[in-house]
Tab-separated table of C-alpha atoms and ligand atoms in Angstrom:
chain	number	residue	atom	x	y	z
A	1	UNK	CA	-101.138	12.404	32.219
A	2	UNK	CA	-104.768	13.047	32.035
A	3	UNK	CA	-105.732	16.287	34.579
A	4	UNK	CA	-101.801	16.758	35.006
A	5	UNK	CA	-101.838	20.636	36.032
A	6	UNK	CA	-100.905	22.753	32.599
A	7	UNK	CA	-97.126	23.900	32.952
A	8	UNK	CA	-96.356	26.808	31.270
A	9	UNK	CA	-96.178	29.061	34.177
A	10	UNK	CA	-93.690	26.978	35.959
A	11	UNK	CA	-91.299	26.064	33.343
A	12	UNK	CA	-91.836	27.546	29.652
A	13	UNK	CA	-92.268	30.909	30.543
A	14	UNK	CA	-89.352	32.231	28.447
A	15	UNK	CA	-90.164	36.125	27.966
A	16	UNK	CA	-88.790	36.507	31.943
A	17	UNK	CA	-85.965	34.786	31.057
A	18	UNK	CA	-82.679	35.367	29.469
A	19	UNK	CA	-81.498	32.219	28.946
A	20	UNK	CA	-83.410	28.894	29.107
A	21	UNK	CA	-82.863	25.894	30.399
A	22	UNK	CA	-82.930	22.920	28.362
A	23	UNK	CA	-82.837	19.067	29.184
A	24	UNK	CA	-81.349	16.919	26.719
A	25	UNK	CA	-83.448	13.063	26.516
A	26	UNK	CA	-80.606	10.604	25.413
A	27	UNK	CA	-77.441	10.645	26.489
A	28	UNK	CA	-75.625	8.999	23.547
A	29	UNK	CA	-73.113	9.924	21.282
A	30	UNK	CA	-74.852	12.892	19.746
A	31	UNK	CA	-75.980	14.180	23.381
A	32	UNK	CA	-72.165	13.822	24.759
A	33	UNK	CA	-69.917	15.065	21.938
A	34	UNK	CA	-72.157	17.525	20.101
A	35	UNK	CA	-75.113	18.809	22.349
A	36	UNK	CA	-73.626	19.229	25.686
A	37	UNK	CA	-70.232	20.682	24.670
A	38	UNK	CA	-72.108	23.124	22.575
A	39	UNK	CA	-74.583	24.206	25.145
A	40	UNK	CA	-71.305	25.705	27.497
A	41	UNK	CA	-70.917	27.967	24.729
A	42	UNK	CA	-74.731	29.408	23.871
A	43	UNK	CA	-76.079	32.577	24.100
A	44	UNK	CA	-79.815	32.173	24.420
A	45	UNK	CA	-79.833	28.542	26.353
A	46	UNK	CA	-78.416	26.033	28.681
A	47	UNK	CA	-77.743	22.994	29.816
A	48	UNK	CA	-80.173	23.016	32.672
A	49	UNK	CA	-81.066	18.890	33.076
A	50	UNK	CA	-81.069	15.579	31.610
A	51	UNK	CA	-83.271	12.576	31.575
A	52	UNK	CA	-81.599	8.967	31.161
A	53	UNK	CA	-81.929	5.239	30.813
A	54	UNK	CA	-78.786	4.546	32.439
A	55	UNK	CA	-78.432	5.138	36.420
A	56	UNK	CA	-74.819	5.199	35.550
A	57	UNK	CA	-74.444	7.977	33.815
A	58	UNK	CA	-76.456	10.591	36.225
A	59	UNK	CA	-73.268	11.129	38.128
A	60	UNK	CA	-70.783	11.733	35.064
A	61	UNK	CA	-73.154	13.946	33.520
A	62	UNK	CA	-74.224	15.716	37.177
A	63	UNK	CA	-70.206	15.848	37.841
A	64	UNK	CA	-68.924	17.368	34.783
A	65	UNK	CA	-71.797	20.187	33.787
A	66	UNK	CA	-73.201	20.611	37.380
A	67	UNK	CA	-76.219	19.584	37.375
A	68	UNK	CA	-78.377	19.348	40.300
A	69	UNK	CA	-79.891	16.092	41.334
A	70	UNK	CA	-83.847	17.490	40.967
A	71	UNK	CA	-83.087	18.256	37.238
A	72	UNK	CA	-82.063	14.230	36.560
A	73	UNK	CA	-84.775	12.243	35.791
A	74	UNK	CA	-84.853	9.042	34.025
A	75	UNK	CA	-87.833	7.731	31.748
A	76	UNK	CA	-90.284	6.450	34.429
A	77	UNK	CA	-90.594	9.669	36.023
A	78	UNK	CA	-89.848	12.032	33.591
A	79	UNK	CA	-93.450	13.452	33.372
A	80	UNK	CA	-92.726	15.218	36.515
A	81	UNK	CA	-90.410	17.695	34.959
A	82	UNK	CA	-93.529	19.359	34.462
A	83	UNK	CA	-93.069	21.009	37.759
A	84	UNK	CA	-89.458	21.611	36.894
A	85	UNK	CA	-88.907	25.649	36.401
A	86	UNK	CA	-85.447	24.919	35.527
A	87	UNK	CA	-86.524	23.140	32.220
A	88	UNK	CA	-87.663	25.240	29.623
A	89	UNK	CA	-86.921	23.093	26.354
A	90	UNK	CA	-86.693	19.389	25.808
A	91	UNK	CA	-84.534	18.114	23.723
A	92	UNK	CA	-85.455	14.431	22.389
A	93	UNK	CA	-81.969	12.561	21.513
A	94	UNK	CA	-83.161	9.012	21.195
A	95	UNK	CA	-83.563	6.318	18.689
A	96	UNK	CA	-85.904	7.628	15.858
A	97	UNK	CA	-88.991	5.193	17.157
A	98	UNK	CA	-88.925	6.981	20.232
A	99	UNK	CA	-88.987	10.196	19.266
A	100	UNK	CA	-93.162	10.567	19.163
A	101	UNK	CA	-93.426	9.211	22.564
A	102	UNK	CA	-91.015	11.436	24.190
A	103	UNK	CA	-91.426	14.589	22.424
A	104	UNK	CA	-95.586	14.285	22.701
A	105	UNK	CA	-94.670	13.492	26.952
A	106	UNK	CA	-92.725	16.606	27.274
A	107	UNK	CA	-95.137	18.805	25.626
A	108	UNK	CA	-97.862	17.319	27.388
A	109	UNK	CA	-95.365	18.724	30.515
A	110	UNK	CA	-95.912	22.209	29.531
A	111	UNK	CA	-92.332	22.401	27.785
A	112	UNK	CA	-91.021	23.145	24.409
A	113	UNK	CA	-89.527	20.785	22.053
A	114	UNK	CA	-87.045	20.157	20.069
A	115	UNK	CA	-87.173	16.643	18.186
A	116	UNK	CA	-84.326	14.910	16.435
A	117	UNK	CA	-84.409	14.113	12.408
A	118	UNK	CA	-85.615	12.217	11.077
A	119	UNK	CA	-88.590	13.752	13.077
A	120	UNK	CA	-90.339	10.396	13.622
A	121	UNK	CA	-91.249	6.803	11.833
A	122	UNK	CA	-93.894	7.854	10.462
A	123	UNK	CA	-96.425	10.889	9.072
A	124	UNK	CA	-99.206	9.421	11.576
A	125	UNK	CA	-96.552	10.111	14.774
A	126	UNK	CA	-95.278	13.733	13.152
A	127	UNK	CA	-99.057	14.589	13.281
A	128	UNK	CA	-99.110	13.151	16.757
A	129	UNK	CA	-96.079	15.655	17.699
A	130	UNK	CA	-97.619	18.742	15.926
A	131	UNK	CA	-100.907	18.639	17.861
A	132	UNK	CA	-99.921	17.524	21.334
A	133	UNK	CA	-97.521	20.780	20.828
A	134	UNK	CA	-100.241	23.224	19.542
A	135	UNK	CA	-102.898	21.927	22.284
A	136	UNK	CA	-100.105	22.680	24.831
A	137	UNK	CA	-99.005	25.636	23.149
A	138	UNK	CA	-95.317	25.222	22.865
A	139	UNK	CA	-92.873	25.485	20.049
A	140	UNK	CA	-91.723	22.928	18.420
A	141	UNK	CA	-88.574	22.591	16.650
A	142	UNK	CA	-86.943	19.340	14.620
A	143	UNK	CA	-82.448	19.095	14.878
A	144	UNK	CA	-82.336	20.186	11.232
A	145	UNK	CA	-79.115	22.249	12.549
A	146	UNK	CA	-78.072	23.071	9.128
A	147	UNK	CA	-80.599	25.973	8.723
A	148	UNK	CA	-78.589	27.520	11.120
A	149	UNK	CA	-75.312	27.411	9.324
A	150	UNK	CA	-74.000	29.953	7.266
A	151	UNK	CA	-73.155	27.645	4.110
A	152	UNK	CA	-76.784	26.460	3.702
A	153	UNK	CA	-78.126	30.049	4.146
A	154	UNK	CA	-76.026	30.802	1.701
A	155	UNK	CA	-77.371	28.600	-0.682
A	156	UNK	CA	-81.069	29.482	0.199
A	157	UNK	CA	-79.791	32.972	-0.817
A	158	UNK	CA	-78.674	31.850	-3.991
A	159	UNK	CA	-81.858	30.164	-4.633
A	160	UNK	CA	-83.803	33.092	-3.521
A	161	UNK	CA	-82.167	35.688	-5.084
A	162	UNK	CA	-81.553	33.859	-8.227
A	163	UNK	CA	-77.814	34.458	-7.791
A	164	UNK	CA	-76.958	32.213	-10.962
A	165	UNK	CA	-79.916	32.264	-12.555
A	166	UNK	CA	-83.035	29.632	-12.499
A	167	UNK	CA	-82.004	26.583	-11.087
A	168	UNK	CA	-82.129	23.463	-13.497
A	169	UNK	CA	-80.957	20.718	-12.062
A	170	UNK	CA	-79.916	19.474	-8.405
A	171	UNK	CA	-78.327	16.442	-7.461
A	172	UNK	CA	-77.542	15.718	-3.286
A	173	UNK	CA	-75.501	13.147	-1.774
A	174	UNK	CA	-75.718	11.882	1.799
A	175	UNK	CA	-74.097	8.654	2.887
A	176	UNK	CA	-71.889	6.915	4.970
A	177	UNK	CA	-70.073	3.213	5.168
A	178	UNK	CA	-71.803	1.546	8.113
A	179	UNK	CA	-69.566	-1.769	8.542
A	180	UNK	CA	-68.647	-2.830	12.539
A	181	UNK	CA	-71.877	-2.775	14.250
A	182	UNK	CA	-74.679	-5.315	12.350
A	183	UNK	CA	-76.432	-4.340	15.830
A	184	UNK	CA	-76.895	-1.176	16.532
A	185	UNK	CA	-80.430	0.695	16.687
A	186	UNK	CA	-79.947	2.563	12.998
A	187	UNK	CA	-80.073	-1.750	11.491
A	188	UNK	CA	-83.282	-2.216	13.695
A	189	UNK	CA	-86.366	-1.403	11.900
A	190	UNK	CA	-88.160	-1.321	14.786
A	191	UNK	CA	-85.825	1.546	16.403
A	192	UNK	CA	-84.732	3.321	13.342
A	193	UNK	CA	-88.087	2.679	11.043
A	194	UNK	CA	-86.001	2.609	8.259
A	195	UNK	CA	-82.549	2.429	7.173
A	196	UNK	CA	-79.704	4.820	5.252
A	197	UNK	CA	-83.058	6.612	3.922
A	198	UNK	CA	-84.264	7.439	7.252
A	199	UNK	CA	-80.883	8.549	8.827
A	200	UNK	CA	-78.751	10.139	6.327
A	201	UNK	CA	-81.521	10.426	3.557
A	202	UNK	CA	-83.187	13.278	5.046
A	203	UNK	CA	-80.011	15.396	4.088
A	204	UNK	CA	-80.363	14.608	0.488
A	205	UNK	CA	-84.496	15.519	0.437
A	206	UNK	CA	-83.446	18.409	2.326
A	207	UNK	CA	-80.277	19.320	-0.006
A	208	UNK	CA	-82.576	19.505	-2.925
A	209	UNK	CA	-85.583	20.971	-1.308
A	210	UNK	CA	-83.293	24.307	-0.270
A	211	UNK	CA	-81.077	23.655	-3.294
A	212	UNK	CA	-83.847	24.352	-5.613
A	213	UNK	CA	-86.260	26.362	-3.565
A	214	UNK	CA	-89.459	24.159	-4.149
A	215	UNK	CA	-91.332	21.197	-2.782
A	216	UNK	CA	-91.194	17.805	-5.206
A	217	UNK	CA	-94.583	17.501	-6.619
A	218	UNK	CA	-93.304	13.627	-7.888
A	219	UNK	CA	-90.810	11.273	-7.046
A	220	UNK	CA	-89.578	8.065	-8.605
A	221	UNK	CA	-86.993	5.559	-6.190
A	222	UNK	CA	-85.018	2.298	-6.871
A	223	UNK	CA	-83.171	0.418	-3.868
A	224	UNK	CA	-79.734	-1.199	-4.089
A	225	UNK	CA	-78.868	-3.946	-1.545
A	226	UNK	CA	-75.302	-5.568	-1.880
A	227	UNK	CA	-74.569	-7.039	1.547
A	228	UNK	CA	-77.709	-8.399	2.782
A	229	UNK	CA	-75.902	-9.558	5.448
A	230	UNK	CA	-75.354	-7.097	7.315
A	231	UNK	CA	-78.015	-4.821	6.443
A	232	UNK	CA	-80.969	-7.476	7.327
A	233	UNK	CA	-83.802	-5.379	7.818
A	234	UNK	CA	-82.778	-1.877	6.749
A	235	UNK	CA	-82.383	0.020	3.385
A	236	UNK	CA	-78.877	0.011	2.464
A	237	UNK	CA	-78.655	2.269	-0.696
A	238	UNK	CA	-81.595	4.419	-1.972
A	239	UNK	CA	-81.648	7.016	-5.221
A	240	UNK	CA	-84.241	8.762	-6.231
A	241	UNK	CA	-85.309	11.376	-8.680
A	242	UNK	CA	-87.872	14.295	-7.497
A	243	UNK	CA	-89.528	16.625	-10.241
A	244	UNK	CA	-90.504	20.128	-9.055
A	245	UNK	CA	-93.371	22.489	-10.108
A	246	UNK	CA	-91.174	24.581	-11.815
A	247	UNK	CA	-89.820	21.851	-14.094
A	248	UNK	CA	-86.407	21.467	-11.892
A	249	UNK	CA	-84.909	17.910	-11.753
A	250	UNK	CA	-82.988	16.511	-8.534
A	251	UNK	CA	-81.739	13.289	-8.021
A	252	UNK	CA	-80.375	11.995	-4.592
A	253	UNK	CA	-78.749	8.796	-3.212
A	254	UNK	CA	-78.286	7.618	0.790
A	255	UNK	CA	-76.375	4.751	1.610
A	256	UNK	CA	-75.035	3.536	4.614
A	257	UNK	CA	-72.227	1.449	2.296
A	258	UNK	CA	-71.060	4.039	0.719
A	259	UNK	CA	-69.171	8.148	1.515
A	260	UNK	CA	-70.649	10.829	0.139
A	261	UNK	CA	-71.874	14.152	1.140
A	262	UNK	CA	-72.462	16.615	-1.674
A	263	UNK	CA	-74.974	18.984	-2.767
A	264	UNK	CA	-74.393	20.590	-6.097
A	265	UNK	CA	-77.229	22.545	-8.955
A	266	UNK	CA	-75.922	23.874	-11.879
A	267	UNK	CA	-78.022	27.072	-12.934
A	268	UNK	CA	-79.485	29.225	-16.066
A	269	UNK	CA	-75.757	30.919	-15.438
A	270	UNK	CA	-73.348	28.613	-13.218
A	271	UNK	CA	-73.558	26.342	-10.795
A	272	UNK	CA	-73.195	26.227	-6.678
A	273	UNK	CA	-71.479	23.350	-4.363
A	274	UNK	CA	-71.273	22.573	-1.176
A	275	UNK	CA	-68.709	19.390	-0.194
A	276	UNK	CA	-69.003	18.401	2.600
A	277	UNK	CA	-72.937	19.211	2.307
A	278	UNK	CA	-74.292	18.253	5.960
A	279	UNK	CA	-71.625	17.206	8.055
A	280	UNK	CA	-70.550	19.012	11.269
A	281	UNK	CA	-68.576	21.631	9.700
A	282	UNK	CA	-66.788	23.427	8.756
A	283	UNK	CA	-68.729	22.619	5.351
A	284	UNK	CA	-66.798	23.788	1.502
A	285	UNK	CA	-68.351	26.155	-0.776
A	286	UNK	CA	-67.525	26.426	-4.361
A	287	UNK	CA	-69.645	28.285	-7.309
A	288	UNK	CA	-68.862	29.514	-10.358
A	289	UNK	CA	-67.867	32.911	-8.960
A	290	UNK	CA	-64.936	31.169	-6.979
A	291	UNK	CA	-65.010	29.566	-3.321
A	292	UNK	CA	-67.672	30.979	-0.121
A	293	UNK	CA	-66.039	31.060	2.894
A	294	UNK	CA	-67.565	31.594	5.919
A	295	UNK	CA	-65.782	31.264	9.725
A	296	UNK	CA	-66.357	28.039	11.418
A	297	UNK	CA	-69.254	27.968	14.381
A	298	UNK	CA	-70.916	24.713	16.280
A	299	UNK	CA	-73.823	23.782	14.131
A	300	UNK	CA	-75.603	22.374	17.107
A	301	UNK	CA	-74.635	25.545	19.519
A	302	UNK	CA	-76.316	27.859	16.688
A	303	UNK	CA	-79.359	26.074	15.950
A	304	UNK	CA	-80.270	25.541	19.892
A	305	UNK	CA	-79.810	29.611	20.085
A	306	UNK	CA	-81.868	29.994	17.086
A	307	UNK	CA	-84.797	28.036	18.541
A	308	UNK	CA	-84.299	29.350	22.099
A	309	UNK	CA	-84.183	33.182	20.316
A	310	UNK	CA	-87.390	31.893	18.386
A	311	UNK	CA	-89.188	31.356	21.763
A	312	UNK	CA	-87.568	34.690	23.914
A	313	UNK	CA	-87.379	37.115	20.707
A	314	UNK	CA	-89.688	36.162	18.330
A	315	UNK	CA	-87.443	35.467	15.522
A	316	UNK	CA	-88.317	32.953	12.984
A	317	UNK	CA	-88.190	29.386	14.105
A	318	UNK	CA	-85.636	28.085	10.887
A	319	UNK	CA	-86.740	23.877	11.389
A	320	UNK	CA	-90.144	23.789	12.645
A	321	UNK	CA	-92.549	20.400	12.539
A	322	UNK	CA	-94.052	21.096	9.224
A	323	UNK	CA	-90.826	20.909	7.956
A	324	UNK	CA	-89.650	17.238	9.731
A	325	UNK	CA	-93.418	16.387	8.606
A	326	UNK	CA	-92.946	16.794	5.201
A	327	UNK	CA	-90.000	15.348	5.201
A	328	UNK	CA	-91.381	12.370	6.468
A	329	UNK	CA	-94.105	12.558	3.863
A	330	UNK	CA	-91.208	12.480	0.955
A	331	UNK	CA	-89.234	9.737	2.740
A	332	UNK	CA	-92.887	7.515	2.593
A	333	UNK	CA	-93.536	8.503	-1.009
A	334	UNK	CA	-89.774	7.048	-1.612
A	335	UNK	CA	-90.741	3.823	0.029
A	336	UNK	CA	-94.199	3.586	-1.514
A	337	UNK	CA	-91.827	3.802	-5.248
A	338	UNK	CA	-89.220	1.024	-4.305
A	339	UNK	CA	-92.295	-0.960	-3.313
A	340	UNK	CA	-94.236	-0.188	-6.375
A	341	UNK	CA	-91.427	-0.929	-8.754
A	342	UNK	CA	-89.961	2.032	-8.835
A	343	UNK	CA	-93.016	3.912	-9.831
A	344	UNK	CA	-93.523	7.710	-9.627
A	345	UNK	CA	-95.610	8.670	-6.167
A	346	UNK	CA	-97.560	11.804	-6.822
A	347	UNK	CA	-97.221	14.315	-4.101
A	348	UNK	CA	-99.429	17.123	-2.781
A	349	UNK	CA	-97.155	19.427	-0.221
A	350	UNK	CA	-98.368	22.422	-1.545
A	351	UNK	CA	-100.153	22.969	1.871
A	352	UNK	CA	-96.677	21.975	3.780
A	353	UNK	CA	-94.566	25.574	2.791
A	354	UNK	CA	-91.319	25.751	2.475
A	355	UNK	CA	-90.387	25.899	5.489
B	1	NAD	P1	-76.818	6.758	20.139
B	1	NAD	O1	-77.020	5.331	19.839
B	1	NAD	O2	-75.428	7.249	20.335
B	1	NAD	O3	-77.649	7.158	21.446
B	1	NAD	C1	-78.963	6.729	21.657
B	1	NAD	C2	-79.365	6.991	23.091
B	1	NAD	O4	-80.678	6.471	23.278
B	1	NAD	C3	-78.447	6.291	24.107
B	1	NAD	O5	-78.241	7.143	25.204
B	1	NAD	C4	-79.256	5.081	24.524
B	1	NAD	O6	-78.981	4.659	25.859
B	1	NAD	C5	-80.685	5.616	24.428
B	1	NAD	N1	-81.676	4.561	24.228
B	1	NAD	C6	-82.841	4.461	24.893
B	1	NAD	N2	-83.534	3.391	24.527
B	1	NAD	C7	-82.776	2.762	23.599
B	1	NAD	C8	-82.964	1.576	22.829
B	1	NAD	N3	-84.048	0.820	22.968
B	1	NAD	N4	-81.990	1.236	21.973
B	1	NAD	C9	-80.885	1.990	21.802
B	1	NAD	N5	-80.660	3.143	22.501
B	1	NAD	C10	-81.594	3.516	23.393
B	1	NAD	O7	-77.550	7.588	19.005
B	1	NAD	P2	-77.306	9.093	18.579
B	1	NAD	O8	-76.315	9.121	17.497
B	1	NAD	O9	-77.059	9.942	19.767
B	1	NAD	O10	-78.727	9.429	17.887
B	1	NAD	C11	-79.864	9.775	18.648
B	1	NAD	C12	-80.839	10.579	17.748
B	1	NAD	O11	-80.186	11.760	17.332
B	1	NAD	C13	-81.272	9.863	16.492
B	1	NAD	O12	-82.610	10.169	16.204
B	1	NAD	C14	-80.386	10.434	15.406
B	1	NAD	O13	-80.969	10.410	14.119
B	1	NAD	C15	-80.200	11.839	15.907
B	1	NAD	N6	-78.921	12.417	15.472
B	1	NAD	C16	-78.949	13.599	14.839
B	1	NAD	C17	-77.782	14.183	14.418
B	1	NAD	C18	-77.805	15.524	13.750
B	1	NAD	O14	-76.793	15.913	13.181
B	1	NAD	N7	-78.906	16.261	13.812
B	1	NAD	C19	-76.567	13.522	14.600
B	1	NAD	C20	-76.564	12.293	15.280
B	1	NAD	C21	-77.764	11.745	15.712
């Protein structure tokens, strides 16, 4: 890569454009039924190319969204897409160990980048992500679509405006029953770098972080493993209990052995829910006041128009990588508990915002 001529003129200059093209890395189930069918319906971006492991599925993809052969690249040569003026944004869809790798290669192409949750395996490889995008000087955003959607906005209004009052207590839920596939890259520890905490537990530290409006200062975790198994090398269930500044309590569980998908505070004067919390959509709203209800959009097609808008117009960009990094930083201090005992792990994020 070294002496690789700097890209931004040729593919990331966004203020000409309108629209810009992105190039989705991954082509697997998140990629096919979310991220492509929602890109045919955005306002700010498109589906301009794709990079892929498998020869095989060039000529579906190239068939059905018409792509041209010059915007397919697989992972060998994908460095070239630096002179690709097609590719504006690239959008890292792969197994959670390869998400440094790829994200740091296409900024090092000149493009901006949009990384999948959890944002990496480590804080070490966020770090990695953050500077290789400042020294290239392209945006970076992580898939933390929710931001984006009007349920959770409305519950960072809540929060904000102090709809119900101080908050005193949150409690988040995100977890699913993983049972057919003992195989698959989210059981690998070397692929996923962690289990139910890494894929699904980012909700819950997320859930609490915008359901109470503050960073944990402490946090105290205790693993539960019941079918060993079949979860061999990966966390199965994980709760934890976060204290913020303010004196605000949250407790969280992930599992992959177990449905749940909640977020829920009770207030100085009510409380607010949201069930399903960080699912697809459409999610359910209930407070105190009576049900929110908001008209159903694609999560994934308003987030990618919310980072593209943050590049063309300017406008805040709602998941960038201080936010996947301090996620990331929470998710270790919950390992570094469960590995101490369950003891409390101090935190500093003070530095980190809110956002
Ligand atoms: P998937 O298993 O369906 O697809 C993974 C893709 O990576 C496949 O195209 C596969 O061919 C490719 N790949 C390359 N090297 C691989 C390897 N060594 N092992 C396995 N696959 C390999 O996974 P997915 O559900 O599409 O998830 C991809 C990423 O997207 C993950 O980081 C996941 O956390 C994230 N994701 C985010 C959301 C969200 O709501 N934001 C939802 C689903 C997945």
């Amino acid at each position: 890569m070294a002496g690789m001529p700097f890209a931004c003129a040729m593919g990331n200059n966004g203020g000409k454009k309108k629209s810009l093209g992105i190039a989705l890395v991954g082509l697997g189930s998140y990629s096919t039924y979310q991220l492509a069918p929602a890109l045919q319906d955005t306002q700010y971006c498109h589906l301009a190319g794709i990079v892929t492991g498998t020869p095989e599925k060039e000529k579906v993809w190239a068939t059905k969204y018409a792509i041209p052969e010059k915007n397919i690249y697989n992972y060998d040569n994908f460095d070239e897409i630096f002179q690709n003026a097609d590719i504006d944004i690239i959008y890292v869809v792969l197994p959670n160990s390869m998400h440094a790798e790829f994200s740091i290669r296409a900024a090092k192409a000149g493009k901006h980048v949009i990384c999948e949750k959890p944002m990496a395996v480590s804080v070490e490889e966020c770090d990695a992500i953050i500077n290789a995008c400042k020294e290239a000087k392209v945006k970076l955003g992580i898939g933390y679509r929710l931001h984006s959607e009007p349920y959770t906005q409305e519950i960072k209004r809540f929060v904000k405006e102090k709809t119900f009052g101080e908050i005193n207590y949150v409690t988040a839920d995100a977890a699913y029953m993983s049972k057919r596939n003992p195989d698959q890259w989210r059981l690998n520890k070397k692929l996923s770098g962690g289990g139910a905490l890494m894929n699904m537990g980012v909700y819950s530290i997320q859930s609490l972080i915008y359901g109470s409006g503050e960073n944990p200062i402490r946090v105290t975790a205790q693993e539960y493993s019941t079918r060993p198994d079949y979860f061999k090398e990966t966390d199965e269930t994980i709760t934890a209990q976060f204290e913020f500044p303010s004196g605000v309590v949250g407790n969280m569980m992930t599992s992959h052995n177990a449905n749940a998908n909640r977020l829920f505070a009770s207030c100085e004067r009510g409380w607010f829910e949201l069930q399903p919390a960080n699912n697809y959509g459409p999610l359910k709203g209930r407070t105190s006041n009576g049900i929110i209800e908001f008209p159903h959009e694609s999560q994934q097609k308003l987030q990618m128009d919310d980072f593209a808008s943050h590049i063309l117009n300017g406008t805040p960009n709602l998941a960038p990588g201080t936010m996947g990094k301090r996620d990331m930083m929470i998710v270790q201090a919950i390992y570094r508990s469960i590995k101490e005992g369950s003891t409390p792990v101090i935190l500093d994020l003070k530095s980190m915002g809110l956002d």
